[in-house]
Structures are given as structure tokens and as C-alpha cells.
Amino acid sequence: MDKSLRKPVIAGNWKMNNTPEQTAALISEMKPLVAGADCEVVLCVPYIDIYAALSAAEGSNIKIGAENCHWAEKGAFTGEVSAQMLKAAGVPYVIIGHSERRQYFGETDETVRDRVRAALNAGLKVILCVGEILGERELGITAEVVRKQTKVALSGVTENELSNIIIAYEPVWAIGTGLTATPEQANEVCKIIRDLIAELYSKESADRFVIQYGGSMNDSNAADLLKQYDVDGGLIGGASLKADKFAAIVKAAC
Ligand code: 13P
């Protein structure tokens, strides 16, 4: 199967950055720089910035996403936001299982699975994050860790629903550290994920499945990473906060 048959997805993850006003300004700056890109362009923003982002991105090729959602439809979960609420607000994408949620907010493979279920039920597109910590890589158990995270998160997901899921392979040791996986390391793990999709579903679905790399991707290393056969895009933190850097990554993908 030809890699070019998978449309790359370049997604920014703003994390806890930008006020609504800053959101409007940054998206207005990005819009002309990414216009006409032959790949999917997504910006995942804090909940408080969603309306400003949707309004600033209107009429452009930039899609907006949230950075998390709860697994329940509604109820007594102070401080949480449901997938239905995001859908109703007009948000098409949501990140689930980011390593910062796993590391600082008690996210487990099982809660990731439940959030994925809720997001799919609400009709959202999911960017599911998986990745090993440094100690796991050093122990040589990266494949096991990533396969388990993926397997649990996808349990209960049907083959038809796979078209609404992207997986972002984000080695935790490469996030925000300036340390990037080499293109070969990134491709090796993205291939492990693709092989698992083939094992769990089918080769046809695996060939069409979009797998991103994330972890210190920037305007200088993006092209080499995105050239790899099994790397179909990027999930970008720091570099998605600067219009010119993010646009350069989008250009490298398209
Ligand atoms: P950085 O690009 O800042 O390393 O962040 C990666 C990331 O966590 C994207 O979700």
C-alpha cells in the first residue's frame, strides 16, 4: 500500500497555553500560512478557548479539537467536560490519553478506553496518545507498553469506528525535552502500532490507519520524521504555539 493514500494529519496540542484573546490572534496569524495545505490541520486548545478558536478558524482549513473529555455523558463530575458537550459546541476532534494526563492526573489505560468510547459515541474524532517512558525504553519493553496501551484503549472499538481514530505515538522522554526520537525510532514504533491494528482488525484497515509521531517535533526535524513510511503526521506541542513554526511543519507534511 502506498503511504500517499493516507492523508497526513498535523495537529497542535496547545496544552495549558493561550487566553481566548491570544487564541483568536494566533489562529488569525496561522490561517493564511496553512491555507490550501493538502493535509488535515487541527489545533487542540484548552476548553476555555474553544469558542474563540472555532470563531477564528471559521471558513479556513483549520479544525479545532479539545485536549480531553470525560467518559460520562453528564452528571456530578465537577470540573469535567463531556464528549457530548464538545460535540454540541461544534468541536470535531479530541485528544485522549495524553501522557501528561496519565502522569499528572491519574489517567489509566482503562479510563482512556472509557473516554475513547464516550468520544466515539458522541461522534468525535479521537487522537489517542500512547508512548513509553524513558525507563521502559531502557528496559527494552517499549513494544509491550505501546501494544498494551493501544489494545486496552481500542477494546470495544469496531473496525468501522477506526476511521474516527488516529493514534499519536508520543515517547514520553521526547515530550517538551528537545530530545526527539530519531526518524527510525519513530517509524519502528509506529509500525508496531500498525501491525497491531492489522492483528486486531485487518491489513486493509491498518494500511489506511493514520499514525502520528509527537515529541519535540519542530520545523527542522519534521520533514525527516514525516518521510518515514509509517509516520502519517505529527502531534505538536511547543512548536504549535508559534504560527510560522507550525506552518512550516504543515508544509513539510503536504
Ligand atoms: P512537544 O512538541 O512540546 O514536545 O509536545 C509534544 C506533545 O506532547 C504533543 O501532544
PDB file of C-alpha atoms and ligand atoms in Angstrom:
ATOM      1  CA  MET A   1       0.000   0.000   0.000  1.00  0.00           C
ATOM      2  CA  ASP A   2       1.219   3.441  -0.917  1.00  0.00           C
ATOM      3  CA  LYS A   3       1.838   5.804   2.021  1.00  0.00           C
ATOM      4  CA  SER A   4       0.398   8.653  -0.051  1.00  0.00           C
ATOM      5  CA  LEU A   5      -3.046   7.047   0.222  1.00  0.00           C
ATOM      6  CA  ARG A   6      -3.125   8.081   3.917  1.00  0.00           C
ATOM      7  CA  LYS A   7      -3.812  11.765   4.401  1.00  0.00           C
ATOM      8  CA  PRO A   8      -1.355  13.227   6.915  1.00  0.00           C
ATOM      9  CA  VAL A   9      -2.781  14.932   9.991  1.00  0.00           C
ATOM     10  CA  ILE A  10      -0.798  17.722  11.608  1.00  0.00           C
ATOM     11  CA  ALA A  11      -2.299  18.595  14.970  1.00  0.00           C
ATOM     12  CA  GLY A  12      -1.214  21.152  17.514  1.00  0.00           C
ATOM     13  CA  ASN A  13      -1.674  20.479  21.208  1.00  0.00           C
ATOM     14  CA  TRP A  14      -1.618  23.807  22.951  1.00  0.00           C
ATOM     15  CA  LYS A  15      -1.747  22.231  26.438  1.00  0.00           C
ATOM     16  CA  MET A  16      -2.387  24.917  29.100  1.00  0.00           C
ATOM     17  CA  ASN A  17      -1.464  27.916  26.972  1.00  0.00           C
ATOM     18  CA  ASN A  18      -3.277  30.940  25.496  1.00  0.00           C
ATOM     19  CA  THR A  19      -6.242  33.014  26.608  1.00  0.00           C
ATOM     20  CA  PRO A  20      -9.272  33.398  24.301  1.00  0.00           C
ATOM     21  CA  GLU A  21      -7.835  36.680  23.032  1.00  0.00           C
ATOM     22  CA  GLN A  22      -4.431  35.134  22.321  1.00  0.00           C
ATOM     23  CA  THR A  23      -6.215  32.209  20.665  1.00  0.00           C
ATOM     24  CA  ALA A  24      -8.016  34.481  18.209  1.00  0.00           C
ATOM     25  CA  ALA A  25      -4.793  36.321  17.385  1.00  0.00           C
ATOM     26  CA  LEU A  26      -2.691  33.188  16.881  1.00  0.00           C
ATOM     27  CA  ILE A  27      -5.265  31.443  14.691  1.00  0.00           C
ATOM     28  CA  SER A  28      -5.718  34.570  12.571  1.00  0.00           C
ATOM     29  CA  GLU A  29      -1.961  34.582  12.053  1.00  0.00           C
ATOM     30  CA  MET A  30      -1.868  30.873  11.186  1.00  0.00           C
ATOM     31  CA  LYS A  31      -4.812  30.834   8.784  1.00  0.00           C
ATOM     32  CA  PRO A  32      -3.134  32.320   5.701  1.00  0.00           C
ATOM     33  CA  LEU A  33       0.066  30.359   6.382  1.00  0.00           C
ATOM     34  CA  VAL A  34      -1.637  26.944   6.271  1.00  0.00           C
ATOM     35  CA  ALA A  35      -4.340  27.755   3.692  1.00  0.00           C
ATOM     36  CA  GLY A  36      -4.588  25.199   0.901  1.00  0.00           C
ATOM     37  CA  ALA A  37      -2.469  22.598   2.707  1.00  0.00           C
ATOM     38  CA  ASP A  38      -3.021  19.110   1.354  1.00  0.00           C
ATOM     39  CA  CYS A  39      -3.254  17.570   4.805  1.00  0.00           C
ATOM     40  CA  GLU A  40      -5.605  17.765   7.766  1.00  0.00           C
ATOM     41  CA  VAL A  41      -4.705  20.666  10.070  1.00  0.00           C
ATOM     42  CA  VAL A  42      -6.011  20.541  13.636  1.00  0.00           C
ATOM     43  CA  LEU A  43      -5.465  22.708  16.713  1.00  0.00           C
ATOM     44  CA  CYS A  44      -6.394  21.233  20.085  1.00  0.00           C
ATOM     45  CA  VAL A  45      -6.959  24.004  22.586  1.00  0.00           C
ATOM     46  CA  PRO A  46      -7.975  24.454  26.241  1.00  0.00           C
ATOM     47  CA  TYR A  47     -11.743  24.244  26.845  1.00  0.00           C
ATOM     48  CA  ILE A  48     -11.931  27.955  27.662  1.00  0.00           C
ATOM     49  CA  ASP A  49     -10.522  28.807  24.204  1.00  0.00           C
ATOM     50  CA  ILE A  50     -12.833  26.590  22.147  1.00  0.00           C
ATOM     51  CA  TYR A  51     -15.358  29.237  21.144  1.00  0.00           C
ATOM     52  CA  ALA A  52     -12.667  31.771  20.284  1.00  0.00           C
ATOM     53  CA  ALA A  53     -10.838  29.107  18.269  1.00  0.00           C
ATOM     54  CA  LEU A  54     -13.923  27.958  16.363  1.00  0.00           C
ATOM     55  CA  SER A  55     -14.823  31.510  15.538  1.00  0.00           C
ATOM     56  CA  ALA A  56     -11.280  32.479  14.458  1.00  0.00           C
ATOM     57  CA  ALA A  57     -10.917  29.332  12.330  1.00  0.00           C
ATOM     58  CA  GLU A  58     -14.282  29.686  10.593  1.00  0.00           C
ATOM     59  CA  GLY A  59     -14.041  29.436   6.817  1.00  0.00           C
ATOM     60  CA  SER A  60     -10.465  28.110   6.980  1.00  0.00           C
ATOM     61  CA  ASN A  61      -8.971  24.623   6.731  1.00  0.00           C
ATOM     62  CA  ILE A  62      -8.075  24.610  10.443  1.00  0.00           C
ATOM     63  CA  LYS A  63     -10.132  22.150  12.514  1.00  0.00           C
ATOM     64  CA  ILE A  64     -10.465  22.581  16.262  1.00  0.00           C
ATOM     65  CA  GLY A  65     -10.086  19.930  18.946  1.00  0.00           C
ATOM     66  CA  ALA A  66     -10.258  19.648  22.723  1.00  0.00           C
ATOM     67  CA  GLU A  67      -7.485  18.185  24.879  1.00  0.00           C
ATOM     68  CA  ASN A  68      -9.598  15.696  26.853  1.00  0.00           C
ATOM     69  CA  CYS A  69     -13.190  14.685  27.596  1.00  0.00           C
ATOM     70  CA  HIS A  70     -14.941  12.798  30.376  1.00  0.00           C
ATOM     71  CA  TRP A  71     -16.366   9.305  29.880  1.00  0.00           C
ATOM     72  CA  ALA A  72     -19.828  10.080  31.262  1.00  0.00           C
ATOM     73  CA  GLU A  73     -22.485  11.902  29.244  1.00  0.00           C
ATOM     74  CA  LYS A  74     -23.277  14.226  32.139  1.00  0.00           C
ATOM     75  CA  GLY A  75     -23.528  14.242  35.907  1.00  0.00           C
ATOM     76  CA  ALA A  76     -21.802  15.098  39.163  1.00  0.00           C
ATOM     77  CA  PHE A  77     -18.215  15.415  37.904  1.00  0.00           C
ATOM     78  CA  THR A  78     -17.120  18.870  38.989  1.00  0.00           C
ATOM     79  CA  GLY A  79     -14.676  20.482  36.600  1.00  0.00           C
ATOM     80  CA  GLU A  80     -15.175  17.964  33.800  1.00  0.00           C
ATOM     81  CA  VAL A  81     -16.499  18.328  30.245  1.00  0.00           C
ATOM     82  CA  SER A  82     -18.324  15.577  28.351  1.00  0.00           C
ATOM     83  CA  ALA A  83     -17.864  14.461  24.768  1.00  0.00           C
ATOM     84  CA  GLN A  84     -21.498  15.427  24.075  1.00  0.00           C
ATOM     85  CA  MET A  85     -20.789  18.968  25.264  1.00  0.00           C
ATOM     86  CA  LEU A  86     -17.818  19.204  22.917  1.00  0.00           C
ATOM     87  CA  LYS A  87     -19.861  17.888  20.013  1.00  0.00           C
ATOM     88  CA  ALA A  88     -22.639  20.367  20.773  1.00  0.00           C
ATOM     89  CA  ALA A  89     -20.103  23.194  20.886  1.00  0.00           C
ATOM     90  CA  GLY A  90     -19.042  22.258  17.327  1.00  0.00           C
ATOM     91  CA  VAL A  91     -15.711  20.633  18.121  1.00  0.00           C
ATOM     92  CA  PRO A  92     -14.767  17.773  15.765  1.00  0.00           C
ATOM     93  CA  TYR A  93     -11.595  16.416  17.459  1.00  0.00           C
ATOM     94  CA  VAL A  94     -10.468  15.406  20.936  1.00  0.00           C
ATOM     95  CA  ILE A  95      -7.113  14.226  22.297  1.00  0.00           C
ATOM     96  CA  ILE A  96      -7.409  11.288  24.706  1.00  0.00           C
ATOM     97  CA  GLY A  97      -4.780   9.653  26.903  1.00  0.00           C
ATOM     98  CA  HIS A  98      -2.049  12.263  26.598  1.00  0.00           C
ATOM     99  CA  SER A  99       0.940  11.281  28.719  1.00  0.00           C
ATOM    100  CA  GLU A 100       0.570  14.441  30.807  1.00  0.00           C
ATOM    101  CA  ARG A 101      -2.941  13.260  31.771  1.00  0.00           C
ATOM    102  CA  ARG A 102      -1.517   9.819  32.560  1.00  0.00           C
ATOM    103  CA  GLN A 103       1.415  11.267  34.509  1.00  0.00           C
ATOM    104  CA  TYR A 104      -0.226  14.081  36.497  1.00  0.00           C
ATOM    105  CA  PHE A 105      -3.949  13.278  36.604  1.00  0.00           C
ATOM    106  CA  GLY A 106      -4.167   9.568  37.264  1.00  0.00           C
ATOM    107  CA  GLU A 107      -5.251   8.572  33.765  1.00  0.00           C
ATOM    108  CA  THR A 108      -5.076   4.795  33.285  1.00  0.00           C
ATOM    109  CA  ASP A 109      -5.416   2.555  30.241  1.00  0.00           C
ATOM    110  CA  GLU A 110      -8.952   1.784  31.434  1.00  0.00           C
ATOM    111  CA  THR A 111     -10.074   5.417  31.807  1.00  0.00           C
ATOM    112  CA  VAL A 112      -8.525   6.113  28.404  1.00  0.00           C
ATOM    113  CA  ARG A 113     -10.617   3.260  26.972  1.00  0.00           C
ATOM    114  CA  ASP A 114     -13.786   4.701  28.556  1.00  0.00           C
ATOM    115  CA  ARG A 115     -13.075   8.200  27.249  1.00  0.00           C
ATOM    116  CA  VAL A 116     -12.436   6.829  23.757  1.00  0.00           C
ATOM    117  CA  ARG A 117     -15.808   5.047  23.920  1.00  0.00           C
ATOM    118  CA  ALA A 118     -17.588   8.230  25.013  1.00  0.00           C
ATOM    119  CA  ALA A 119     -15.926  10.334  22.323  1.00  0.00           C
ATOM    120  CA  LEU A 120     -16.814   7.871  19.562  1.00  0.00           C
ATOM    121  CA  ASN A 121     -20.394   7.622  20.828  1.00  0.00           C
ATOM    122  CA  ALA A 122     -20.658  11.406  20.652  1.00  0.00           C
ATOM    123  CA  GLY A 123     -19.373  11.437  17.061  1.00  0.00           C
ATOM    124  CA  LEU A 124     -15.971  12.985  17.782  1.00  0.00           C
ATOM    125  CA  LYS A 125     -12.697  12.104  16.085  1.00  0.00           C
ATOM    126  CA  VAL A 126     -10.161  10.832  18.592  1.00  0.00           C
ATOM    127  CA  ILE A 127      -6.430  11.456  18.717  1.00  0.00           C
ATOM    128  CA  LEU A 128      -5.371   8.647  21.044  1.00  0.00           C
ATOM    129  CA  CYS A 129      -1.933   9.083  22.627  1.00  0.00           C
ATOM    130  CA  VAL A 130       0.356   6.203  23.557  1.00  0.00           C
ATOM    131  CA  GLY A 131       4.040   6.067  24.390  1.00  0.00           C
ATOM    132  CA  GLU A 132       6.659   4.702  26.724  1.00  0.00           C
ATOM    133  CA  ILE A 133       8.590   6.468  29.476  1.00  0.00           C
ATOM    134  CA  LEU A 134      12.392   6.525  29.383  1.00  0.00           C
ATOM    135  CA  GLY A 135      12.785   3.694  31.913  1.00  0.00           C
ATOM    136  CA  GLU A 136      10.572   1.446  29.793  1.00  0.00           C
ATOM    137  CA  ARG A 137      12.612   2.175  26.667  1.00  0.00           C
ATOM    138  CA  GLU A 138      15.815   1.448  28.580  1.00  0.00           C
ATOM    139  CA  LEU A 139      14.367  -1.858  29.758  1.00  0.00           C
ATOM    140  CA  GLY A 140      13.558  -2.757  26.155  1.00  0.00           C
ATOM    141  CA  ILE A 141       9.816  -3.016  26.782  1.00  0.00           C
ATOM    142  CA  THR A 142       8.624  -0.176  24.503  1.00  0.00           C
ATOM    143  CA  ALA A 143       6.734  -2.531  22.177  1.00  0.00           C
ATOM    144  CA  GLU A 144       4.962  -4.253  25.066  1.00  0.00           C
ATOM    145  CA  VAL A 145       3.965  -0.954  26.691  1.00  0.00           C
ATOM    146  CA  VAL A 146       2.678   0.621  23.500  1.00  0.00           C
ATOM    147  CA  ARG A 147       0.860  -2.545  22.420  1.00  0.00           C
ATOM    148  CA  LYS A 148      -0.875  -2.817  25.801  1.00  0.00           C
ATOM    149  CA  GLN A 149      -1.901   0.860  25.881  1.00  0.00           C
ATOM    150  CA  THR A 150      -3.266   0.553  22.347  1.00  0.00           C
ATOM    151  CA  LYS A 151      -5.002  -2.766  22.903  1.00  0.00           C
ATOM    152  CA  VAL A 152      -6.828  -1.641  26.046  1.00  0.00           C
ATOM    153  CA  ALA A 153      -7.827   1.725  24.553  1.00  0.00           C
ATOM    154  CA  LEU A 154      -9.234   0.040  21.449  1.00  0.00           C
ATOM    155  CA  SER A 155     -11.043  -2.763  23.241  1.00  0.00           C
ATOM    156  CA  GLY A 156     -14.671  -2.440  22.202  1.00  0.00           C
ATOM    157  CA  VAL A 157     -13.846  -0.258  19.179  1.00  0.00           C
ATOM    158  CA  THR A 158     -15.271  -1.762  15.984  1.00  0.00           C
ATOM    159  CA  GLU A 159     -13.446  -1.846  12.668  1.00  0.00           C
ATOM    160  CA  ASN A 160     -15.914   0.708  11.252  1.00  0.00           C
ATOM    161  CA  GLU A 161     -15.142   3.103  14.088  1.00  0.00           C
ATOM    162  CA  LEU A 162     -11.398   3.006  13.329  1.00  0.00           C
ATOM    163  CA  SER A 163     -11.881   5.700  10.690  1.00  0.00           C
ATOM    164  CA  ASN A 164     -12.615   8.090  13.564  1.00  0.00           C
ATOM    165  CA  ILE A 165      -9.406   7.303  15.432  1.00  0.00           C
ATOM    166  CA  ILE A 166      -5.838   8.435  14.942  1.00  0.00           C
ATOM    167  CA  ILE A 167      -3.057   7.205  17.178  1.00  0.00           C
ATOM    168  CA  ALA A 168      -0.274   9.556  18.207  1.00  0.00           C
ATOM    169  CA  TYR A 169       2.897   7.754  19.257  1.00  0.00           C
ATOM    170  CA  GLU A 170       4.498  10.082  21.773  1.00  0.00           C
ATOM    171  CA  PRO A 171       7.561   8.748  23.593  1.00  0.00           C
ATOM    172  CA  VAL A 172       7.273  10.473  26.949  1.00  0.00           C
ATOM    173  CA  TRP A 173      11.036  11.117  27.122  1.00  0.00           C
ATOM    174  CA  ALA A 174      10.774  13.209  23.947  1.00  0.00           C
ATOM    175  CA  ILE A 175       7.927  15.476  25.077  1.00  0.00           C
ATOM    176  CA  GLY A 176       8.964  19.020  25.834  1.00  0.00           C
ATOM    177  CA  THR A 177      12.557  17.906  26.344  1.00  0.00           C
ATOM    178  CA  GLY A 178      14.034  18.849  22.983  1.00  0.00           C
ATOM    179  CA  LEU A 179      15.015  15.186  22.626  1.00  0.00           C
ATOM    180  CA  THR A 180      13.362  13.809  19.508  1.00  0.00           C
ATOM    181  CA  ALA A 181      13.085  10.165  18.593  1.00  0.00           C
ATOM    182  CA  THR A 182      15.187   9.520  15.516  1.00  0.00           C
ATOM    183  CA  PRO A 183      13.098   9.033  12.371  1.00  0.00           C
ATOM    184  CA  GLU A 184      13.974   5.316  12.570  1.00  0.00           C
ATOM    185  CA  GLN A 185      12.888   5.035  16.230  1.00  0.00           C
ATOM    186  CA  ALA A 186       9.639   6.858  15.469  1.00  0.00           C
ATOM    187  CA  ASN A 187       8.934   4.675  12.456  1.00  0.00           C
ATOM    188  CA  GLU A 188       9.746   1.475  14.324  1.00  0.00           C
ATOM    189  CA  VAL A 189       7.100   2.107  16.981  1.00  0.00           C
ATOM    190  CA  CYS A 190       4.517   3.497  14.529  1.00  0.00           C
ATOM    191  CA  LYS A 191       4.979   0.223  12.600  1.00  0.00           C
ATOM    192  CA  ILE A 192       4.457  -1.798  15.780  1.00  0.00           C
ATOM    193  CA  ILE A 193       1.141   0.038  16.209  1.00  0.00           C
ATOM    194  CA  ARG A 194       0.173  -0.516  12.560  1.00  0.00           C
ATOM    195  CA  ASP A 195       0.980  -4.225  12.829  1.00  0.00           C
ATOM    196  CA  LEU A 196      -1.201  -4.409  15.948  1.00  0.00           C
ATOM    197  CA  ILE A 197      -4.100  -2.781  14.077  1.00  0.00           C
ATOM    198  CA  ALA A 198      -3.666  -5.433  11.369  1.00  0.00           C
ATOM    199  CA  GLU A 199      -3.652  -8.164  14.021  1.00  0.00           C
ATOM    200  CA  LEU A 200      -6.738  -6.810  15.830  1.00  0.00           C
ATOM    201  CA  TYR A 201      -8.729  -5.797  12.733  1.00  0.00           C
ATOM    202  CA  SER A 202      -7.366  -6.311   9.218  1.00  0.00           C
ATOM    203  CA  LYS A 203      -4.444  -5.433   6.958  1.00  0.00           C
ATOM    204  CA  GLU A 204      -6.764  -3.162   4.913  1.00  0.00           C
ATOM    205  CA  SER A 205      -7.713  -1.130   7.982  1.00  0.00           C
ATOM    206  CA  ALA A 206      -4.087  -0.991   9.130  1.00  0.00           C
ATOM    207  CA  ASP A 207      -2.987   0.315   5.721  1.00  0.00           C
ATOM    208  CA  ARG A 208      -5.493   3.164   5.964  1.00  0.00           C
ATOM    209  CA  PHE A 209      -4.882   3.971   9.646  1.00  0.00           C
ATOM    210  CA  VAL A 210      -3.269   7.323  10.442  1.00  0.00           C
ATOM    211  CA  ILE A 211      -0.428   7.194  12.994  1.00  0.00           C
ATOM    212  CA  GLN A 212       1.272  10.386  14.131  1.00  0.00           C
ATOM    213  CA  TYR A 213       4.554  10.965  15.887  1.00  0.00           C
ATOM    214  CA  GLY A 214       4.752  13.507  18.711  1.00  0.00           C
ATOM    215  CA  GLY A 215       7.625  14.669  20.928  1.00  0.00           C
ATOM    216  CA  SER A 216       9.698  17.771  20.197  1.00  0.00           C
ATOM    217  CA  MET A 217       8.663  17.790  16.545  1.00  0.00           C
ATOM    218  CA  ASN A 218       9.669  21.120  15.054  1.00  0.00           C
ATOM    219  CA  ASP A 219      10.264  22.919  11.781  1.00  0.00           C
ATOM    220  CA  SER A 220      13.777  21.458  11.430  1.00  0.00           C
ATOM    221  CA  ASN A 221      13.116  17.778  12.163  1.00  0.00           C
ATOM    222  CA  ALA A 222       9.554  17.410  10.826  1.00  0.00           C
ATOM    223  CA  ALA A 223      10.418  16.588   7.209  1.00  0.00           C
ATOM    224  CA  ASP A 224      12.678  13.658   8.132  1.00  0.00           C
ATOM    225  CA  LEU A 225      10.158  12.253  10.602  1.00  0.00           C
ATOM    226  CA  LEU A 226       7.206  12.650   8.235  1.00  0.00           C
ATOM    227  CA  LYS A 227       9.072  10.946   5.381  1.00  0.00           C
ATOM    228  CA  GLN A 228       9.027   7.666   7.272  1.00  0.00           C
ATOM    229  CA  TYR A 229       6.652   5.094   5.826  1.00  0.00           C
ATOM    230  CA  ASP A 230       4.610   4.555   8.991  1.00  0.00           C
ATOM    231  CA  VAL A 231       4.574   8.171  10.239  1.00  0.00           C
ATOM    232  CA  ASP A 232       1.478   9.927   8.893  1.00  0.00           C
ATOM    233  CA  GLY A 233       1.584  13.210  10.706  1.00  0.00           C
ATOM    234  CA  GLY A 234       2.502  14.886  13.937  1.00  0.00           C
ATOM    235  CA  LEU A 235       1.106  15.944  17.276  1.00  0.00           C
ATOM    236  CA  ILE A 236       2.960  19.091  18.115  1.00  0.00           C
ATOM    237  CA  GLY A 237       3.215  20.846  21.459  1.00  0.00           C
ATOM    238  CA  GLY A 238       5.648  23.765  21.791  1.00  0.00           C
ATOM    239  CA  ALA A 239       6.029  24.439  18.064  1.00  0.00           C
ATOM    240  CA  SER A 240       2.246  24.749  17.652  1.00  0.00           C
ATOM    241  CA  LEU A 241       2.313  27.923  19.736  1.00  0.00           C
ATOM    242  CA  LYS A 242       4.189  29.812  17.008  1.00  0.00           C
ATOM    243  CA  ALA A 243       2.408  30.440  13.712  1.00  0.00           C
ATOM    244  CA  ASP A 244       5.496  30.282  11.489  1.00  0.00           C
ATOM    245  CA  LYS A 245       6.900  27.128  13.086  1.00  0.00           C
ATOM    246  CA  PHE A 246       3.564  25.302  12.979  1.00  0.00           C
ATOM    247  CA  ALA A 247       3.002  26.350   9.362  1.00  0.00           C
ATOM    248  CA  ALA A 248       6.471  25.082   8.428  1.00  0.00           C
ATOM    249  CA  ILE A 249       5.590  21.658   9.880  1.00  0.00           C
ATOM    250  CA  VAL A 250       2.308  21.656   7.934  1.00  0.00           C
ATOM    251  CA  LYS A 251       4.297  22.437   4.758  1.00  0.00           C
ATOM    252  CA  ALA A 252       6.698  19.602   5.483  1.00  0.00           C
ATOM    253  CA  ALA A 253       3.744  17.190   5.633  1.00  0.00           C
ATOM    254  CA  CYS A 254       1.937  18.254   2.490  1.00  0.00           C
TER     255      CYS A 254
HETATM  256  P1  13P B   1       6.327  18.988  22.431  1.00  0.00           P
HETATM  257  O1  13P B   1       6.162  19.112  20.933  1.00  0.00           O
HETATM  258  O2  13P B   1       6.318  20.305  23.128  1.00  0.00           O
HETATM  259  O3  13P B   1       7.458  18.094  22.792  1.00  0.00           O
HETATM  260  O4  13P B   1       4.972  18.245  22.940  1.00  0.00           O
HETATM  261  C1  13P B   1       4.584  17.090  22.320  1.00  0.00           C
HETATM  262  C2  13P B   1       3.245  16.736  22.829  1.00  0.00           C
HETATM  263  O5  13P B   1       3.076  16.398  23.980  1.00  0.00           O
HETATM  264  C3  13P B   1       2.109  16.849  21.915  1.00  0.00           C
HETATM  265  O6  13P B   1       0.982  16.262  22.459  1.00  0.00           O
END
